[in-house]
């Protein structure tokens, strides 16, 4: 079960803003991206922040992080957001490379959370 704390609320707010940005806010198409594949970096960053906040909710409560369950959630979210972009928008499209960028972002966040948790455990056991 997901802990209920400020990080869970931040994660929920980030999720709502992410869904709005990806599905309900159409791309203007008038401003070119700052560099090629900028959208992949944006997808990676969006998912990194989402899954860092979720992991942080567990860290804050000093509970084990369910890495596998969170990666499954990331996969479902990536597939769902790609489908929604392809289905409900005119200026966006869901792509496999977007999904890969999403999962890379989630994986990086959970890797960072894992390393932070290990570091804290090592520091605590040393004292």
GROMACS .gro file of N, CA and C in nm:
model
  381
    1UNK      N    1   0.084  -0.118   0.000
    1UNK     CA    2   0.000   0.000   0.000
    1UNK      C    3   0.088   0.124   0.000
    2UNK      N    4   0.047   0.222  -0.073
    2UNK     CA    5   0.121   0.347  -0.086
    2UNK      C    6   0.113   0.427   0.043
    3UNK      N    7   0.227   0.474   0.096
    3UNK     CA    8   0.222   0.556   0.216
    3UNK      C    9   0.148   0.687   0.189
    4UNK      N   10   0.086   0.741   0.290
    4UNK     CA   11   0.017   0.868   0.276
    4UNK      C   12   0.097   0.975   0.349
    5UNK      N   13   0.170   1.054   0.272
    5UNK     CA   14   0.249   1.164   0.328
    5UNK      C   15   0.262   1.273   0.222
    6UNK      N   16   0.341   1.375   0.251
    6UNK     CA   17   0.351   1.488   0.158
    6UNK      C   18   0.408   1.446   0.023
    7UNK      N   19   0.496   1.346   0.020
    7UNK     CA   20   0.553   1.304  -0.107
    7UNK      C   21   0.451   1.232  -0.194
    8UNK      N   22   0.358   1.162  -0.131
    8UNK     CA   23   0.249   1.099  -0.205
    8UNK      C   24   0.160   1.207  -0.268
    9UNK      N   25   0.135   1.312  -0.193
    9UNK     CA   26   0.055   1.423  -0.247
    9UNK      C   27   0.128   1.492  -0.362
   10UNK      N   28   0.260   1.512  -0.346
   10UNK     CA   29   0.339   1.571  -0.455
   10UNK      C   30   0.335   1.481  -0.579
   11UNK      N   31   0.345   1.348  -0.556
   11UNK     CA   32   0.341   1.253  -0.667
   11UNK      C   33   0.206   1.258  -0.738
   12UNK      N   34   0.099   1.271  -0.661
   12UNK     CA   35  -0.034   1.281  -0.721
   12UNK      C   36  -0.048   1.409  -0.803
   13UNK      N   37   0.000   1.519  -0.747
   13UNK     CA   38  -0.005   1.647  -0.820
   13UNK      C   39   0.079   1.639  -0.947
   14UNK      N   40   0.195   1.575  -0.939
   14UNK     CA   41   0.282   1.560  -1.057
   14UNK      C   42   0.215   1.473  -1.162
   15UNK      N   43   0.146   1.367  -1.118
   15UNK     CA   44   0.075   1.279  -1.209
   15UNK      C   45  -0.034   1.356  -1.284
   16UNK      N   46  -0.113   1.433  -1.211
   16UNK     CA   47  -0.221   1.510  -1.273
   16UNK      C   48  -0.164   1.610  -1.373
   17UNK      N   49  -0.056   1.680  -1.335
   17UNK     CA   50   0.003   1.776  -1.429
   17UNK      C   51   0.065   1.706  -1.549
   18UNK      N   52   0.122   1.587  -1.527
   18UNK     CA   53   0.179   1.510  -1.638
   18UNK      C   54   0.074   1.464  -1.737
   19UNK      N   55  -0.037   1.413  -1.685
   19UNK     CA   56  -0.148   1.371  -1.773
   19UNK      C   57  -0.201   1.491  -1.849
   20UNK      N   58  -0.217   1.602  -1.781
   20UNK     CA   59  -0.263   1.723  -1.849
   20UNK      C   60  -0.167   1.762  -1.961
   21UNK      N   61  -0.038   1.763  -1.930
   21UNK     CA   62   0.063   1.804  -2.029
   21UNK      C   63   0.070   1.709  -2.148
   22UNK      N   64   0.061   1.580  -2.122
   22UNK     CA   65   0.076   1.481  -2.230
   22UNK      C   66  -0.050   1.462  -2.312
   23UNK      N   67  -0.167   1.476  -2.250
   23UNK     CA   68  -0.290   1.439  -2.319
   23UNK      C   69  -0.381   1.558  -2.349
   24UNK      N   70  -0.396   1.647  -2.254
   24UNK     CA   71  -0.496   1.752  -2.270
   24UNK      C   72  -0.440   1.883  -2.324
   25UNK      N   73  -0.308   1.899  -2.322
   25UNK     CA   74  -0.248   2.021  -2.373
   25UNK      C   75  -0.186   1.991  -2.510
   26UNK      N   76  -0.250   2.038  -2.613
   26UNK     CA   77  -0.202   2.013  -2.748
   26UNK      C   78  -0.072   2.089  -2.773
   27UNK      N   79   0.014   2.030  -2.853
   27UNK     CA   80   0.138   2.095  -2.892
   27UNK      C   81   0.107   2.202  -2.996
   28UNK      N   82   0.169   2.319  -2.978
   28UNK     CA   83   0.143   2.428  -3.073
   28UNK      C   84   0.211   2.401  -3.206
   29UNK      N   85   0.327   2.339  -3.202
   29UNK     CA   86   0.400   2.307  -3.324
   29UNK      C   87   0.468   2.427  -3.387
   30UNK      N   88   0.454   2.546  -3.327
   30UNK     CA   89   0.513   2.666  -3.386
   30UNK      C   90   0.657   2.688  -3.340
   31UNK      N   91   0.691   2.642  -3.220
   31UNK     CA   92   0.826   2.660  -3.169
   31UNK      C   93   0.903   2.530  -3.183
   32UNK      N   94   1.015   2.533  -3.254
   32UNK     CA   95   1.091   2.408  -3.267
   32UNK      C   96   1.157   2.371  -3.134
   33UNK      N   97   1.177   2.242  -3.109
   33UNK     CA   98   1.243   2.201  -2.986
   33UNK      C   99   1.388   2.251  -2.984
   34UNK      N  100   1.445   2.269  -2.864
   34UNK     CA  101   1.581   2.324  -2.855
   34UNK      C  102   1.687   2.233  -2.917
   35UNK      N  103   1.662   2.103  -2.923
   35UNK     CA  104   1.754   2.008  -2.987
   35UNK      C  105   1.675   1.884  -3.026
   36UNK      N  106   1.732   1.805  -3.119
   36UNK     CA  107   1.661   1.685  -3.164
   36UNK      C  108   1.631   1.590  -3.046
   37UNK      N  109   1.517   1.529  -3.050
   37UNK     CA  110   1.473   1.432  -2.949
   37UNK      C  111   1.455   1.493  -2.811
   38UNK      N  112   1.431   1.623  -2.805
   38UNK     CA  113   1.406   1.690  -2.678
   38UNK      C  114   1.288   1.626  -2.605
   39UNK      N  115   1.189   1.581  -2.683
   39UNK     CA  116   1.071   1.521  -2.621
   39UNK      C  117   1.105   1.395  -2.543
   40UNK      N  118   1.207   1.322  -2.587
   40UNK     CA  119   1.249   1.200  -2.514
   40UNK      C  120   1.306   1.238  -2.378
   41UNK      N  121   1.383   1.345  -2.374
   41UNK     CA  122   1.438   1.394  -2.248
   41UNK      C  123   1.325   1.440  -2.156
   42UNK      N  124   1.225   1.504  -2.214
   42UNK     CA  125   1.109   1.548  -2.135
   42UNK      C  126   1.033   1.429  -2.078
   43UNK      N  127   1.013   1.325  -2.158
   43UNK     CA  128   0.947   1.203  -2.110
   43UNK      C  129   1.028   1.140  -1.996
   44UNK      N  130   1.158   1.130  -2.016
   44UNK     CA  131   1.246   1.072  -1.915
   44UNK      C  132   1.238   1.153  -1.785
   45UNK      N  133   1.243   1.283  -1.795
   45UNK     CA  134   1.236   1.370  -1.678
   45UNK      C  135   1.102   1.362  -1.607
   46UNK      N  136   0.995   1.355  -1.685
   46UNK     CA  137   0.861   1.344  -1.628
   46UNK      C  138   0.848   1.217  -1.544
   47UNK      N  139   0.893   1.106  -1.599
   47UNK     CA  140   0.884   0.979  -1.526
   47UNK      C  141   0.986   0.971  -1.414
   48UNK      N  142   1.103   1.031  -1.432
   48UNK     CA  143   1.201   1.033  -1.323
   48UNK      C  144   1.139   1.102  -1.202
   49UNK      N  145   1.084   1.220  -1.221
   49UNK     CA  146   1.024   1.294  -1.110
   49UNK      C  147   0.909   1.217  -1.048
   50UNK      N  148   0.824   1.157  -1.131
   50UNK     CA  149   0.708   1.083  -1.080
   50UNK      C  150   0.751   0.968  -0.989
   51UNK      N  151   0.848   0.890  -1.035
   51UNK     CA  152   0.886   0.772  -0.959
   51UNK      C  153   0.985   0.803  -0.847
   52UNK      N  154   1.056   0.914  -0.856
   52UNK     CA  155   1.136   0.960  -0.744
   52UNK      C  156   1.044   1.000  -0.629
   53UNK      N  157   0.938   1.074  -0.660
   53UNK     CA  158   0.843   1.115  -0.556
   53UNK      C  159   0.775   0.993  -0.491
   54UNK      N  160   0.739   0.895  -0.572
   54UNK     CA  161   0.678   0.774  -0.515
   54UNK      C  162   0.778   0.700  -0.426
   55UNK      N  163   0.901   0.686  -0.471
   55UNK     CA  164   1.003   0.619  -0.388
   55UNK      C  165   1.029   0.699  -0.261
   56UNK      N  166   1.033   0.830  -0.274
   56UNK     CA  167   1.058   0.917  -0.159
   56UNK      C  168   0.946   0.903  -0.055
   57UNK      N  169   0.825   0.877  -0.098
   57UNK     CA  170   0.715   0.854  -0.004
   57UNK      C  171   0.746   0.733   0.084
   58UNK      N  172   0.802   0.628   0.025
   58UNK     CA  173   0.840   0.509   0.103
   58UNK      C  174   0.962   0.538   0.190
   59UNK      N  175   1.061   0.608   0.136
   59UNK     CA  176   1.181   0.641   0.212
   59UNK      C  177   1.144   0.724   0.334
   60UNK      N  178   1.057   0.821   0.315
   60UNK     CA  179   1.015   0.909   0.424
   60UNK      C  180   0.952   0.830   0.539
   61UNK      N  181   0.879   0.726   0.506
   61UNK     CA  182   0.813   0.642   0.607
   61UNK      C  183   0.904   0.529   0.656
   62UNK      N  184   1.025   0.523   0.602
   62UNK     CA  185   1.122   0.417   0.635
   62UNK      C  186   1.063   0.278   0.609
   63UNK      N  187   0.996   0.269   0.495
   63UNK     CA  188   0.937   0.142   0.451
   63UNK      C  189   1.013   0.094   0.329
   64UNK      N  190   1.017  -0.037   0.307
   64UNK     CA  191   1.085  -0.088   0.187
   64UNK      C  192   1.016  -0.039   0.060
   65UNK      N  193   1.096  -0.004  -0.037
   65UNK     CA  194   1.042   0.045  -0.165
   65UNK      C  195   1.007  -0.077  -0.251
   66UNK      N  196   0.884  -0.085  -0.301
   66UNK     CA  197   0.845  -0.198  -0.387
   66UNK      C  198   0.890  -0.173  -0.532
   67UNK      N  199   1.019  -0.194  -0.558
   67UNK     CA  200   1.077  -0.161  -0.688
   67UNK      C  201   1.005  -0.229  -0.804
   68UNK      N  202   0.980  -0.358  -0.791
   68UNK     CA  203   0.916  -0.432  -0.900
   68UNK      C  204   0.777  -0.377  -0.928
   69UNK      N  205   0.699  -0.354  -0.823
   69UNK     CA  206   0.563  -0.302  -0.840
   69UNK      C  207   0.566  -0.162  -0.902
   70UNK      N  208   0.662  -0.080  -0.861
   70UNK     CA  209   0.671   0.055  -0.918
   70UNK      C  210   0.713   0.051  -1.065
   71UNK      N  211   0.799  -0.043  -1.103
   71UNK     CA  212   0.836  -0.055  -1.245
   71UNK      C  213   0.718  -0.106  -1.327
   72UNK      N  214   0.638  -0.196  -1.271
   72UNK     CA  215   0.516  -0.240  -1.340
   72UNK      C  216   0.421  -0.121  -1.357
   73UNK      N  217   0.408  -0.041  -1.252
   73UNK     CA  218   0.326   0.081  -1.260
   73UNK      C  219   0.379   0.175  -1.368
   74UNK      N  220   0.511   0.188  -1.376
   74UNK     CA  221   0.573   0.273  -1.479
   74UNK      C  222   0.539   0.220  -1.619
   75UNK      N  223   0.545   0.090  -1.636
   75UNK     CA  224   0.512   0.029  -1.765
   75UNK      C  225   0.366   0.057  -1.802
   76UNK      N  226   0.277   0.039  -1.706
   76UNK     CA  227   0.134   0.064  -1.731
   76UNK      C  228   0.112   0.212  -1.764
   77UNK      N  229   0.176   0.300  -1.689
   77UNK     CA  230   0.163   0.444  -1.712
   77UNK      C  231   0.219   0.481  -1.850
   78UNK      N  232   0.333   0.424  -1.887
   78UNK     CA  233   0.394   0.454  -2.018
   78UNK      C  234   0.304   0.408  -2.132
   79UNK      N  235   0.252   0.288  -2.121
   79UNK     CA  236   0.162   0.236  -2.225
   79UNK      C  237   0.035   0.320  -2.230
   80UNK      N  238  -0.021   0.350  -2.114
   80UNK     CA  239  -0.144   0.429  -2.109
   80UNK      C  240  -0.126   0.569  -2.164
   81UNK      N  241  -0.013   0.633  -2.132
   81UNK     CA  242   0.008   0.769  -2.182
   81UNK      C  243   0.033   0.769  -2.333
   82UNK      N  244   0.105   0.669  -2.384
   82UNK     CA  245   0.126   0.660  -2.528
   82UNK      C  246  -0.007   0.637  -2.601
   83UNK      N  247  -0.087   0.547  -2.547
   83UNK     CA  248  -0.219   0.520  -2.606
   83UNK      C  249  -0.305   0.646  -2.603
   84UNK      N  250  -0.308   0.716  -2.490
   84UNK     CA  251  -0.391   0.836  -2.477
   84UNK      C  252  -0.345   0.946  -2.573
   85UNK      N  253  -0.213   0.962  -2.587
   85UNK     CA  254  -0.163   1.063  -2.680
   85UNK      C  255  -0.203   1.029  -2.823
   86UNK      N  256  -0.192   0.903  -2.859
   86UNK     CA  257  -0.226   0.861  -2.995
   86UNK      C  258  -0.377   0.869  -3.021
   87UNK      N  259  -0.455   0.846  -2.918
   87UNK     CA  260  -0.600   0.839  -2.934
   87UNK      C  261  -0.670   0.974  -2.919
   88UNK      N  262  -0.627   1.053  -2.822
   88UNK     CA  263  -0.703   1.173  -2.785
   88UNK      C  264  -0.643   1.305  -2.829
   89UNK      N  265  -0.526   1.304  -2.891
   89UNK     CA  266  -0.466   1.430  -2.934
   89UNK      C  267  -0.448   1.431  -3.085
   90UNK      N  268  -0.442   1.550  -3.139
   90UNK     CA  269  -0.420   1.565  -3.282
   90UNK      C  270  -0.273   1.596  -3.313
   91UNK      N  271  -0.204   1.657  -3.216
   91UNK     CA  272  -0.066   1.702  -3.242
   91UNK      C  273   0.039   1.617  -3.173
   92UNK      N  274   0.000   1.514  -3.104
   92UNK     CA  275   0.094   1.426  -3.038
   92UNK      C  276   0.070   1.284  -3.085
   93UNK      N  277   0.172   1.203  -3.069
   93UNK     CA  278   0.156   1.062  -3.104
   93UNK      C  279   0.228   0.978  -3.000
   94UNK      N  280   0.172   0.865  -2.970
   94UNK     CA  281   0.237   0.771  -2.879
   94UNK      C  282   0.339   0.691  -2.958
   95UNK      N  283   0.457   0.675  -2.902
   95UNK     CA  284   0.559   0.597  -2.972
   95UNK      C  285   0.632   0.506  -2.875
   96UNK      N  286   0.690   0.402  -2.929
   96UNK     CA  287   0.768   0.309  -2.849
   96UNK      C  288   0.888   0.379  -2.787
   97UNK      N  289   0.950   0.470  -2.862
   97UNK     CA  290   1.067   0.540  -2.808
   97UNK      C  291   1.029   0.633  -2.692
   98UNK      N  292   0.909   0.689  -2.696
   98UNK     CA  293   0.861   0.766  -2.581
   98UNK      C  294   0.848   0.674  -2.460
   99UNK      N  295   0.794   0.556  -2.482
   99UNK     CA  296   0.778   0.458  -2.374
   99UNK      C  297   0.911   0.414  -2.316
  100UNK      N  298   1.009   0.396  -2.403
  100UNK     CA  299   1.142   0.360  -2.356
  100UNK      C  300   1.200   0.473  -2.270
  101UNK      N  301   1.185   0.595  -2.316
  101UNK     CA  302   1.233   0.710  -2.239
  101UNK      C  303   1.161   0.719  -2.104
  102UNK      N  304   1.031   0.690  -2.104
  102UNK     CA  305   0.954   0.689  -1.979
  102UNK      C  306   1.013   0.587  -1.881
  103UNK      N  307   1.037   0.466  -1.929
  103UNK     CA  308   1.087   0.360  -1.842
  103UNK      C  309   1.231   0.386  -1.798
  104UNK      N  310   1.310   0.449  -1.883
  104UNK     CA  311   1.446   0.487  -1.842
  104UNK      C  312   1.438   0.587  -1.727
  105UNK      N  313   1.350   0.685  -1.738
  105UNK     CA  314   1.335   0.784  -1.631
  105UNK      C  315   1.293   0.719  -1.500
  106UNK      N  316   1.194   0.630  -1.506
  106UNK     CA  317   1.149   0.560  -1.385
  106UNK      C  318   1.261   0.474  -1.328
  107UNK      N  319   1.331   0.404  -1.416
  107UNK     CA  320   1.441   0.318  -1.371
  107UNK      C  321   1.553   0.397  -1.306
  108UNK      N  322   1.586   0.512  -1.362
  108UNK     CA  323   1.690   0.597  -1.302
  108UNK      C  324   1.648   0.646  -1.163
  109UNK      N  325   1.523   0.685  -1.149
  109UNK     CA  326   1.473   0.732  -1.019
  109UNK      C  327   1.478   0.621  -0.916
  110UNK      N  328   1.435   0.502  -0.954
  110UNK     CA  329   1.434   0.391  -0.859
  110UNK      C  330   1.575   0.342  -0.828
  111UNK      N  331   1.666   0.352  -0.924
  111UNK     CA  332   1.806   0.318  -0.898
  111UNK      C  333   1.865   0.417  -0.799
  112UNK      N  334   1.839   0.544  -0.818
  112UNK     CA  335   1.886   0.646  -0.724
  112UNK      C  336   1.828   0.621  -0.585
  113UNK      N  337   1.700   0.591  -0.577
  113UNK     CA  338   1.636   0.563  -0.448
  113UNK      C  339   1.700   0.441  -0.381
  114UNK      N  340   1.728   0.338  -0.459
  114UNK     CA  341   1.792   0.217  -0.406
  114UNK      C  342   1.931   0.248  -0.350
  115UNK      N  343   2.008   0.323  -0.426
  115UNK     CA  344   2.144   0.358  -0.381
  115UNK      C  345   2.139   0.446  -0.255
  116UNK      N  346   2.044   0.538  -0.251
  116UNK     CA  347   2.028   0.624  -0.134
  116UNK      C  348   1.992   0.539  -0.012
  117UNK      N  349   1.900   0.447  -0.030
  117UNK     CA  350   1.858   0.359   0.079
  117UNK      C  351   1.975   0.274   0.129
  118UNK      N  352   2.052   0.217   0.037
  118UNK     CA  353   2.169   0.137   0.076
  118UNK      C  354   2.272   0.222   0.150
  119UNK      N  355   2.293   0.342   0.102
  119UNK     CA  356   2.389   0.433   0.165
  119UNK      C  357   2.346   0.466   0.307
  120UNK      N  358   2.218   0.494   0.325
  120UNK     CA  359   2.167   0.525   0.459
  120UNK      C  360   2.176   0.405   0.551
  121UNK      N  361   2.150   0.285   0.499
  121UNK     CA  362   2.160   0.165   0.580
  121UNK      C  363   2.305   0.141   0.622
  122UNK      N  364   2.397   0.164   0.529
  122UNK     CA  365   2.539   0.146   0.557
  122UNK      C  366   2.585   0.246   0.662
  123UNK      N  367   2.541   0.370   0.649
  123UNK     CA  368   2.578   0.475   0.745
  123UNK      C  369   2.522   0.444   0.884
  124UNK      N  370   2.398   0.397   0.890
  124UNK     CA  371   2.334   0.364   1.017
  124UNK      C  372   2.404   0.246   1.085
  125UNK      N  373   2.440   0.144   1.006
  125UNK     CA  374   2.505   0.027   1.064
  125UNK      C  375   2.649   0.055   1.106
  126UNK      N  376   2.711   0.157   1.048
  126UNK     CA  377   2.848   0.193   1.083
  126UNK      C  378   2.854   0.266   1.217
  127UNK      N  379   2.745   0.332   1.252
  127UNK     CA  380   2.746   0.412   1.376
  127UNK      C  381   2.714   0.333   1.496
   0.00000   0.00000   0.00000
